[in-house]
PDB file of C-alpha atoms in Angstrom:
ATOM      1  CA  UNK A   1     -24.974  97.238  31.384  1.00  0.00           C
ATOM      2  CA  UNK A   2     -23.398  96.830  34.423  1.00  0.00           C
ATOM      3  CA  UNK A   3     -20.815  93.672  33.691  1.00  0.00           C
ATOM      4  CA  UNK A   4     -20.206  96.176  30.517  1.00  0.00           C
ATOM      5  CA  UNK A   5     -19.419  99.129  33.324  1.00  0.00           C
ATOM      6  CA  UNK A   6     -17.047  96.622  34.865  1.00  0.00           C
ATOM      7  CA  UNK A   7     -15.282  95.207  31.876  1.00  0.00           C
ATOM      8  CA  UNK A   8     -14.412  99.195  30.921  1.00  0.00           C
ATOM      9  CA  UNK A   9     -13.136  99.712  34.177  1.00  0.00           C
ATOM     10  CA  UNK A  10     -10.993  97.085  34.119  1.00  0.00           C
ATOM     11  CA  UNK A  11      -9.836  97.016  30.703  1.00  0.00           C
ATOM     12  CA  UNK A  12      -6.322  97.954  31.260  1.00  0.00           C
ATOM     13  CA  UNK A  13      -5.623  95.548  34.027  1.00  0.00           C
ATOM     14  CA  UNK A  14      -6.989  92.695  32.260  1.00  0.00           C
ATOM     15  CA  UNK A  15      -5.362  93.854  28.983  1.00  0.00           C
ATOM     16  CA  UNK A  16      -1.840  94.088  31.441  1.00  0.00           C
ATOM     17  CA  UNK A  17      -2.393  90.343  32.361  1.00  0.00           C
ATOM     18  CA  UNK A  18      -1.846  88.957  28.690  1.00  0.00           C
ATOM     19  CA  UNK A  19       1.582  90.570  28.600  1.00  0.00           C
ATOM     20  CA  UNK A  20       3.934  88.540  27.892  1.00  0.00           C
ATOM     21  CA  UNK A  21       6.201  86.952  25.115  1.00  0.00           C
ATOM     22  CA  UNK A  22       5.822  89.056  21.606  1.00  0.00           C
ATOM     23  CA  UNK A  23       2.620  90.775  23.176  1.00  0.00           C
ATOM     24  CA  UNK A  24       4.109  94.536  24.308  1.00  0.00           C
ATOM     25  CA  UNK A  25       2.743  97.349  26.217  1.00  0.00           C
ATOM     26  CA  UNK A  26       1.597  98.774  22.725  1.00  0.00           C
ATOM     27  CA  UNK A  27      -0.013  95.880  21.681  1.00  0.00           C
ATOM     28  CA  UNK A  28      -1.789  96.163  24.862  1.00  0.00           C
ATOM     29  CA  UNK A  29      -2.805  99.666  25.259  1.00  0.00           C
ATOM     30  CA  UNK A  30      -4.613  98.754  21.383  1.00  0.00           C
ATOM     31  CA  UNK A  31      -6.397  95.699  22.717  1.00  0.00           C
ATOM     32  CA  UNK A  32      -7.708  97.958  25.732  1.00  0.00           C
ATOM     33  CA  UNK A  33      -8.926 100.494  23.179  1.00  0.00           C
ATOM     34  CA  UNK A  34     -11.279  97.331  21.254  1.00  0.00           C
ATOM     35  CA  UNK A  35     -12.188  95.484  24.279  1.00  0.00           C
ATOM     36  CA  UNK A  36     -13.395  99.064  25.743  1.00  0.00           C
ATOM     37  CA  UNK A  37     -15.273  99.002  22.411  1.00  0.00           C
ATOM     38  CA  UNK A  38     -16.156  95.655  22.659  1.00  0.00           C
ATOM     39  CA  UNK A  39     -18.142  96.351  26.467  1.00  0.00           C
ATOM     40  CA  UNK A  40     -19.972  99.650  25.107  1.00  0.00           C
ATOM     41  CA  UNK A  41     -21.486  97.569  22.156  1.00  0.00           C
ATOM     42  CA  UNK A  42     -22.493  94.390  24.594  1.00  0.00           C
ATOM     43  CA  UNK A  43     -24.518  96.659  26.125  1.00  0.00           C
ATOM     44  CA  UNK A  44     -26.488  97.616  23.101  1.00  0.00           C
ATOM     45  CA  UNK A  45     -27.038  94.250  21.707  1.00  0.00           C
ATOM     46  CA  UNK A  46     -28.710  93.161  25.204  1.00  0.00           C
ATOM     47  CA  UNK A  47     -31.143  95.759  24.821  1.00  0.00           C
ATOM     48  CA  UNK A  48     -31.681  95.089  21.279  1.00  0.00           C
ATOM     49  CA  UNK A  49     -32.238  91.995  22.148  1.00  0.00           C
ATOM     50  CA  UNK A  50     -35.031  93.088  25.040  1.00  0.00           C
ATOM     51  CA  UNK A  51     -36.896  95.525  22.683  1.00  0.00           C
ATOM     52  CA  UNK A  52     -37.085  92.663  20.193  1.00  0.00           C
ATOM     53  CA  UNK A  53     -38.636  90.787  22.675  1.00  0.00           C
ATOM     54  CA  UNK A  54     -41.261  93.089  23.210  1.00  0.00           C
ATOM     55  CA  UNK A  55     -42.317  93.762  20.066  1.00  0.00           C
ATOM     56  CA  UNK A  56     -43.005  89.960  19.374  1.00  0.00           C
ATOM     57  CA  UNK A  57     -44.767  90.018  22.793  1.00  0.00           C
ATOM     58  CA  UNK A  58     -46.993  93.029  21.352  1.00  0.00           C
ATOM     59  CA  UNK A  59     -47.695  90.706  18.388  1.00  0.00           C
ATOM     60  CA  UNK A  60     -45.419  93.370  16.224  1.00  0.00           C
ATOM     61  CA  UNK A  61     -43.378  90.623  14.358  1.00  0.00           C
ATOM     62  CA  UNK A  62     -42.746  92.662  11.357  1.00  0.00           C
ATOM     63  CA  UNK A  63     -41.342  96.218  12.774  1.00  0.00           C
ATOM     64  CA  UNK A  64     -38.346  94.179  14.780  1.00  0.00           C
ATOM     65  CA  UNK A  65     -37.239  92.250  11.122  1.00  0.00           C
ATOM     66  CA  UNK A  66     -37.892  95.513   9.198  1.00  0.00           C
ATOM     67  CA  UNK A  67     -35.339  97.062  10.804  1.00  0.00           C
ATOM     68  CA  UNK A  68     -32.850  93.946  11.576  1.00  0.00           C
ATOM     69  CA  UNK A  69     -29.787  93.543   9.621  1.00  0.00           C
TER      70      UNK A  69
END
């Protein structure tokens, strides 16, 4: 969660340092928008990943692929 804090922070700047040849400020303002998007959902999947985890530990194996994708 926090990296995920971080990389939102410092989407712009990052998105600013791949400026260059045919990519423009435009093209970076709409990268910032999906990499923003892109930290917010890294931050779910970890703890999806950690209540998975629990459930098998609880011997639950069949609630965590139930409601999987």
């Amino acid at each position: 969660m926090i990296v995920s804090a971080w990389m939102v922070a410092l989407a712009p700047w990052l998105m600013d340092l791949f400026r260059g040849g045919k990519f423009s400020r435009a093209d970076a303002g709409i990268t910032t928008r999906l990499f923003t998007i892109l930290s917010v959902t890294l931050g779910v999947w970890a703890v999806q990943g950690i209540y998975a985890r629990a459930f098998y530990a609880a011997s639950d194996t069949k609630t965590p692929q139930l409601q999987g994708p």
